[in-house]
GROMACS .gro file of C-alpha atoms in nm:
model
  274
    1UNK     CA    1  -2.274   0.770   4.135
    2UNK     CA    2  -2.191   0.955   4.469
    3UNK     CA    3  -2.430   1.100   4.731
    4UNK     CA    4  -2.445   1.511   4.725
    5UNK     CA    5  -2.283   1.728   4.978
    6UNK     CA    6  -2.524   1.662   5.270
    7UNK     CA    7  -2.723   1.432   5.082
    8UNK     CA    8  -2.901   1.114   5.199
    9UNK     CA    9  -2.845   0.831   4.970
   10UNK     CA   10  -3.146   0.513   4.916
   11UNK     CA   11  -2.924   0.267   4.921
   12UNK     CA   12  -2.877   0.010   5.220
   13UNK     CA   13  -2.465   0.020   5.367
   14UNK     CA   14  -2.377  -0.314   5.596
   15UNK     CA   15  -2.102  -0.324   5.812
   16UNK     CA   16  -1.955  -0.689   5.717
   17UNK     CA   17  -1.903  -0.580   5.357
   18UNK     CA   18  -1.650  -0.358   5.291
   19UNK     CA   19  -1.622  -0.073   5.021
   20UNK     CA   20  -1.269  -0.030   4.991
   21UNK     CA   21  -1.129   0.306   4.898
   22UNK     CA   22  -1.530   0.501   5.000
   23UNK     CA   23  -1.475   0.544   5.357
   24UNK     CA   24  -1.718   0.238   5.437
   25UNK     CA   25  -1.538  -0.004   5.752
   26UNK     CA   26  -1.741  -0.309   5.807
   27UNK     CA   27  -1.730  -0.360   6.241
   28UNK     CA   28  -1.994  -0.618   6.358
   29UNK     CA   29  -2.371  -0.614   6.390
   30UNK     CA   30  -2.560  -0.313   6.289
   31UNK     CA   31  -2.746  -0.246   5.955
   32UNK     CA   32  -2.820   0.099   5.874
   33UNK     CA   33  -3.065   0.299   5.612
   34UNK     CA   34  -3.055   0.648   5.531
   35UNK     CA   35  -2.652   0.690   5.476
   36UNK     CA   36  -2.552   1.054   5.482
   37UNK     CA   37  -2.269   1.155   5.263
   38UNK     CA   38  -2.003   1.421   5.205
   39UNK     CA   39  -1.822   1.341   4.875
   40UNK     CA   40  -1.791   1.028   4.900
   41UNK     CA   41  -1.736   0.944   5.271
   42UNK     CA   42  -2.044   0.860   5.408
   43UNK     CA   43  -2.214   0.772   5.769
   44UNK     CA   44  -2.455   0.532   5.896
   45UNK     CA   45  -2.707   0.660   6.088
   46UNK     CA   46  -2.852   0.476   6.402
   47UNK     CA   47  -3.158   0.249   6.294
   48UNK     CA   48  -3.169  -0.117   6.229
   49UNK     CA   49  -3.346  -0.301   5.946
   50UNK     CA   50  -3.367  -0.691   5.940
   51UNK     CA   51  -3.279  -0.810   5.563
   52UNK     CA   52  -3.110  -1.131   5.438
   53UNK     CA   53  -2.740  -1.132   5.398
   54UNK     CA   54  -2.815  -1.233   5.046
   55UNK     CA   55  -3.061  -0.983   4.908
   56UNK     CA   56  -2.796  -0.683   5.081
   57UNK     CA   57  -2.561  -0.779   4.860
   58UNK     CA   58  -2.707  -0.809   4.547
   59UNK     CA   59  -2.842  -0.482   4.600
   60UNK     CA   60  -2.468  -0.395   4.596
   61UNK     CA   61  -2.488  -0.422   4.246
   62UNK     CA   62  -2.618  -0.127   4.151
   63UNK     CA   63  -2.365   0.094   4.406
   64UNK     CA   64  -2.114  -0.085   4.243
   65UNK     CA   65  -2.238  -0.009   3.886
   66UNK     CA   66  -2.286   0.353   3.975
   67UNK     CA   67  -1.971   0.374   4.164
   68UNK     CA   68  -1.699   0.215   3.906
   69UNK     CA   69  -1.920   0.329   3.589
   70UNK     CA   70  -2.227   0.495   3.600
   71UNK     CA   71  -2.390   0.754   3.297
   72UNK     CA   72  -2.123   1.000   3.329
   73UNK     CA   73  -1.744   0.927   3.315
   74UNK     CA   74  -1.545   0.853   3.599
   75UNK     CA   75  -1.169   0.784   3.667
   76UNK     CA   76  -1.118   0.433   3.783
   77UNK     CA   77  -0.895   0.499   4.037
   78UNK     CA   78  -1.103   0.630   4.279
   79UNK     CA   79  -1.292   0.372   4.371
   80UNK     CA   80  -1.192   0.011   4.446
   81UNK     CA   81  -1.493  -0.238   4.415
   82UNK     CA   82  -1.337  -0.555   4.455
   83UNK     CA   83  -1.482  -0.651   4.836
   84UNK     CA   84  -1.794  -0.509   4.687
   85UNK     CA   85  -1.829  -0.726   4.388
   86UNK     CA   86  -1.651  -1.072   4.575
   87UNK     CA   87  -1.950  -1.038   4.822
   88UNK     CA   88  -2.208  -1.000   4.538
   89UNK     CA   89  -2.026  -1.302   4.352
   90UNK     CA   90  -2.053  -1.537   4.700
   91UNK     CA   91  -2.427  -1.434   4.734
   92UNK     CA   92  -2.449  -1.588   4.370
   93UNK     CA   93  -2.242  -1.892   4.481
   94UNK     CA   94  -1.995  -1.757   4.179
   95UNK     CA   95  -1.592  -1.797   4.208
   96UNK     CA   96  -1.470  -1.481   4.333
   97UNK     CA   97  -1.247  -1.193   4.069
   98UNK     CA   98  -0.905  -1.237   4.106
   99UNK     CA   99  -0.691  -0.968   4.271
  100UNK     CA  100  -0.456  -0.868   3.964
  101UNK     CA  101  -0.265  -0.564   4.058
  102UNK     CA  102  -0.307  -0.268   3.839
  103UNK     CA  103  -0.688  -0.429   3.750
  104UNK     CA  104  -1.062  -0.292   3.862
  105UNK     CA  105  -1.283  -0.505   3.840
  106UNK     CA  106  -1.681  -0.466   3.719
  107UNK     CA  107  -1.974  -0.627   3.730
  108UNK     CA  108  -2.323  -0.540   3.618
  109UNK     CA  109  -2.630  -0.691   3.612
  110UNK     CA  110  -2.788  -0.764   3.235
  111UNK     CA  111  -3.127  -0.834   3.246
  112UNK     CA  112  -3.321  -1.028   3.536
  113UNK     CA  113  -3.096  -1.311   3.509
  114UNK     CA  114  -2.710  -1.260   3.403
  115UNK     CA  115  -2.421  -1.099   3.553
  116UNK     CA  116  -2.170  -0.943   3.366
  117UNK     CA  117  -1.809  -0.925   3.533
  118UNK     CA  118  -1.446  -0.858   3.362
  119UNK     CA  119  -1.141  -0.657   3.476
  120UNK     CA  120  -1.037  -0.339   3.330
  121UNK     CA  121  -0.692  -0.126   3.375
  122UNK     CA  122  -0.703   0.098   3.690
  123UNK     CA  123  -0.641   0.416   3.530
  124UNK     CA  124  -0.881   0.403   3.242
  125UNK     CA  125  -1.222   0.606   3.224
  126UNK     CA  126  -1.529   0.425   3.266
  127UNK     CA  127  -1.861   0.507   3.045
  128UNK     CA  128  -2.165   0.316   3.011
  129UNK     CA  129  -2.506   0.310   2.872
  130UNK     CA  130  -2.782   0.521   3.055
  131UNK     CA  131  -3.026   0.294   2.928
  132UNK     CA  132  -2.870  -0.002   3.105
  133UNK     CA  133  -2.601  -0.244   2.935
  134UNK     CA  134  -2.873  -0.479   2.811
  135UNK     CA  135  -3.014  -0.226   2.571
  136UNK     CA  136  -2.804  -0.184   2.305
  137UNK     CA  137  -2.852   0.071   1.993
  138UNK     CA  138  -2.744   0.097   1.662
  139UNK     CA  139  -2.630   0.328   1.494
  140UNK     CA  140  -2.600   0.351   1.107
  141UNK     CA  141  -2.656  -0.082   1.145
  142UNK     CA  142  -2.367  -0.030   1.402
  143UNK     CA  143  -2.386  -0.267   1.733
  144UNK     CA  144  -2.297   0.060   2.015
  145UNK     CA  145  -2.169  -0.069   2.301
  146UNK     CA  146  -2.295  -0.009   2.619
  147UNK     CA  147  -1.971  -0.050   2.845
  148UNK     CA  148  -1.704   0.171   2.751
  149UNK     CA  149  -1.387   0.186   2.889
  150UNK     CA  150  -1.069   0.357   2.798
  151UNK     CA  151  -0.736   0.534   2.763
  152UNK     CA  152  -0.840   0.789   2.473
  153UNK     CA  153  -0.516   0.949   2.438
  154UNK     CA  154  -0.390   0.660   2.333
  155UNK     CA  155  -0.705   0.562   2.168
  156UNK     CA  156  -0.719   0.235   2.322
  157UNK     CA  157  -0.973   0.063   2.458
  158UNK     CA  158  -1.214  -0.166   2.541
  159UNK     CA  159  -1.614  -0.218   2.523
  160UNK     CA  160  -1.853  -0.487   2.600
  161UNK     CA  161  -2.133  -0.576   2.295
  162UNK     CA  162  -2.430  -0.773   2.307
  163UNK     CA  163  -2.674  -0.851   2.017
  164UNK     CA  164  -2.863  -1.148   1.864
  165UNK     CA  165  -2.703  -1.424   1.774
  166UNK     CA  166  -2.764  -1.755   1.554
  167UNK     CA  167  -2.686  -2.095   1.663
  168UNK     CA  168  -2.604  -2.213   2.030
  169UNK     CA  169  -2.199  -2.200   2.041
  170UNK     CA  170  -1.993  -1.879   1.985
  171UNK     CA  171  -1.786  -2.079   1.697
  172UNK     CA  172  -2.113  -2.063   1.531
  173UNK     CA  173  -2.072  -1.674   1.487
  174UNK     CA  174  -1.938  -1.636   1.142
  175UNK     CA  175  -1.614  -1.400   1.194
  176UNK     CA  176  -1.733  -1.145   0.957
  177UNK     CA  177  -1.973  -1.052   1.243
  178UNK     CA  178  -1.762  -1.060   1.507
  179UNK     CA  179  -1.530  -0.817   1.286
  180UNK     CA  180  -1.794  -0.565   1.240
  181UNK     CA  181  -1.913  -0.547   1.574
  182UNK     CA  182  -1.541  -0.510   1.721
  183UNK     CA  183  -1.381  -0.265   1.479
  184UNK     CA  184  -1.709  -0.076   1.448
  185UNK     CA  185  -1.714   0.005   1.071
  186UNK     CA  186  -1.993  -0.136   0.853
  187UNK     CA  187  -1.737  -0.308   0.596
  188UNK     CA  188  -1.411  -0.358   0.747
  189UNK     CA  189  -1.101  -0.451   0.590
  190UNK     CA  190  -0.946  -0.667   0.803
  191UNK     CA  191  -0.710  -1.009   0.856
  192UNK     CA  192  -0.815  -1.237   1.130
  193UNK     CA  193  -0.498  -1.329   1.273
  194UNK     CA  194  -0.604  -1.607   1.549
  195UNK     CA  195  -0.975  -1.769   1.656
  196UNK     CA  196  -0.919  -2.010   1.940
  197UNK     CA  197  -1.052  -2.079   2.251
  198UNK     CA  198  -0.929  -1.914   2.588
  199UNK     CA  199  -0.831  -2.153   2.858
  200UNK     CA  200  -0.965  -1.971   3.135
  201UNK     CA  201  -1.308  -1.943   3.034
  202UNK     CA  202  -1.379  -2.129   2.739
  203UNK     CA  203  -1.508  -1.867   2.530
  204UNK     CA  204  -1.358  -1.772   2.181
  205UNK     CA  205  -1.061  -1.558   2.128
  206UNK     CA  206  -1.028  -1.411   1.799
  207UNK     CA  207  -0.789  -1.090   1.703
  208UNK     CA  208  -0.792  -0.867   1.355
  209UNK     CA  209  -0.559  -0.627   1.220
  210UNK     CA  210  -0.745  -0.373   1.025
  211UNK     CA  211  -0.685   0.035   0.833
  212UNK     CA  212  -0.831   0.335   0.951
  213UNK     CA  213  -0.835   0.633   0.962
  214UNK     CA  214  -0.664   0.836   1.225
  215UNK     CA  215  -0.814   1.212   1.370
  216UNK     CA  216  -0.533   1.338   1.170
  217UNK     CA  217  -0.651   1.217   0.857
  218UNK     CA  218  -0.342   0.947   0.813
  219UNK     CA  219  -0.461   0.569   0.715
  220UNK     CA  220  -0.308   0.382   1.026
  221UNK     CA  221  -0.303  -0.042   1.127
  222UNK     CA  222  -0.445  -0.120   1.440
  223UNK     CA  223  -0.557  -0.441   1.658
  224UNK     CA  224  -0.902  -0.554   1.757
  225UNK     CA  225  -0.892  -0.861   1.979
  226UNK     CA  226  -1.249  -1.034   2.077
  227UNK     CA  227  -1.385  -1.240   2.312
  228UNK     CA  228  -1.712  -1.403   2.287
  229UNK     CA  229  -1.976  -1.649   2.447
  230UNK     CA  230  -2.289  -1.716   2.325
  231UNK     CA  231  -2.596  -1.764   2.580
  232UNK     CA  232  -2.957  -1.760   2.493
  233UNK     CA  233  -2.951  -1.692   2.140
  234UNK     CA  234  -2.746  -1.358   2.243
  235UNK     CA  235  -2.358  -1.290   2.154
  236UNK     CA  236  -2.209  -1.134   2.407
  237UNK     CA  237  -1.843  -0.992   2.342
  238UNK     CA  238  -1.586  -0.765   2.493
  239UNK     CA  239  -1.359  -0.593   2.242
  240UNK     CA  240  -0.988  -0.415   2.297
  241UNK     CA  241  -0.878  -0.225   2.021
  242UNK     CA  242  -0.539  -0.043   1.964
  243UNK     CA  243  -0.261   0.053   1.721
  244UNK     CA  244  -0.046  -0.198   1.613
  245UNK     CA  245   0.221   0.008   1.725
  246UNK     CA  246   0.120  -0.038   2.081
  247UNK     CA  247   0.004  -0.378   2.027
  248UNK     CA  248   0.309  -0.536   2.180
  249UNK     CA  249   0.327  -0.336   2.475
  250UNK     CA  250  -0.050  -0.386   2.590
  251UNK     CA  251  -0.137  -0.695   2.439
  252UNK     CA  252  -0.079  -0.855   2.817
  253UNK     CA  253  -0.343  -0.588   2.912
  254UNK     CA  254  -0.556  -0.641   2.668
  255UNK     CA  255  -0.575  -1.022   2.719
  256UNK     CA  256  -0.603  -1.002   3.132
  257UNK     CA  257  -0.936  -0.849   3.064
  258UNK     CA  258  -1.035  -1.126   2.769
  259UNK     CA  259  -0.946  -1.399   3.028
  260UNK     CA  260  -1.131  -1.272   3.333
  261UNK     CA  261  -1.461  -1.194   3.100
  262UNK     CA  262  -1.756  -1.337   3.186
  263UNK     CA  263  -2.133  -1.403   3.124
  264UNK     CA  264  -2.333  -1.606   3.402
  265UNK     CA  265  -2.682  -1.693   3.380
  266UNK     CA  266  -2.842  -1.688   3.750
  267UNK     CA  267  -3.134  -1.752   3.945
  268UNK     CA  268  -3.380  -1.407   3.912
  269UNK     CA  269  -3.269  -1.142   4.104
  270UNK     CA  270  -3.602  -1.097   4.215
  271UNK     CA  271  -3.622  -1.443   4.364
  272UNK     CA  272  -3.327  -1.469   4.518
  273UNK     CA  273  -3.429  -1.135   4.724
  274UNK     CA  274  -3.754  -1.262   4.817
   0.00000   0.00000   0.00000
């Protein structure tokens, strides 16, 4: 994530992109290496290096992964990626995130060749998978997500999924499966409650009210809502989960992120660099 006190970073910093809310200020011309950082403000120094506007941003990718997310858990708010991760989006040729107050947004690479981007509430804490987010594990034939984001006092929350799928549309999931993977118990008792398709990105909505078990021992309802796409033979899904208590009051939330998830197959990274 950040540089240490007096540290020099190995990442490349250009001044015509700019890293809101890091002390970065794009100006004109120069490209630097070797960026020296206290915290988390950082300077250039003097050297030049000729690279392609392209392959500078998408290795933006990772800063922003390690920035907004990285291994260990980070608050949201202190760090604002959303230049960062519009530039990386036009050196894909992708529409750029919308600007949704109260929103962060994230992308990661998966793989050689998707992007994974979605918005998440400001104020919730950001873990992810040290593996990378394209290596999922199970655990006890549980799916374990590799994005996790949250407000835990509240327990609410939400995680992106991937795993093998059959058939070649997300419709072709059987709920059950979606169901498992979302409320994270091997044999859920549950009520699907809605499977559609969102309007914004064509991928399937579907929401579940389900029991559990609260830390206090008490059998409490809560929500799962799900969205899904399915792209080479892989389901891909981001999950919000919450009581149904709270439902009401974050289901807005909850479906700001669903709408704004996606899944883009691209060109190799590697080829696009070169």
């Amino acid at each position: 994530g950040r540089c240490g006190g007096g540290g020099s970073c190995g990442f490349l910093l250009i001044d015509w992109v700019e890293m809101e809310g890091l002390g970065f200020v794009g100006a004109g011309r120069a490209v630097g290496v070797g960026v020296r950082c206290s915290g988390v403000v950082c300077k250039v120094e003097e050297g030049g290096l000729e690279v392609s506007r392209r392959a500078v941003l998408l290795s933006t990718v990772s800063v922003v992964g390690g920035l907004l997310g990285g291994a260990q858990q980070a608050s949201a708010e202190a760090v604002s990626g959303r230049s960062v991760v519009n530039g990386v989006l036009s050196a894909y040729g992708l529409p750029q995130i919308p600007d949704k107050g109260g929103f962060t947004p994230i992308l990661e690479e998966y793989g050689s060749d998707k992007i994974v981007e979605f918005l998440y509430p400001s104020a919730w804490l950001v873990t992810k998978e040290q593996s990378g987010i394209d290596r999922p594990r199970l655990n006890q034939d549980r799916v374990v997500p590799t994005i996790n984001i949250g407000d835990y006092r509240k327990a609410e929350s939400l995680a992106f999924y991937s795993t093998p799928a059959s058939g070649r549309d997300t419709f072709d999931v059987p709920v059950d499966k979606l169901a498992r993977i979302a409320i994270q118990l091997p044999n859920p008792d549950y009520r699907m409650l809605k499977d559609k398709k969102i309007a914004t990105n064509g991928y399937r909505l579907t929401s579940f009210k389900f029991e559990t078990y609260t830390t206090s021992g008490y059998m409490g309802e809560r929500r799962a809502l799900v969205a899904s796409t399915v792209i080479d033979d892989t389901v891909f899904l981001l999950g919000g989960v919450c009581s149904e208590l709270r439902y009401k009051k974050i289901e807005e939330l909850l479906l700001t992120a669903m709408e704004n998830f996606k899944v883009t197959k691209v060109q190799s990274l590697k080829n696009m660099t070169a």
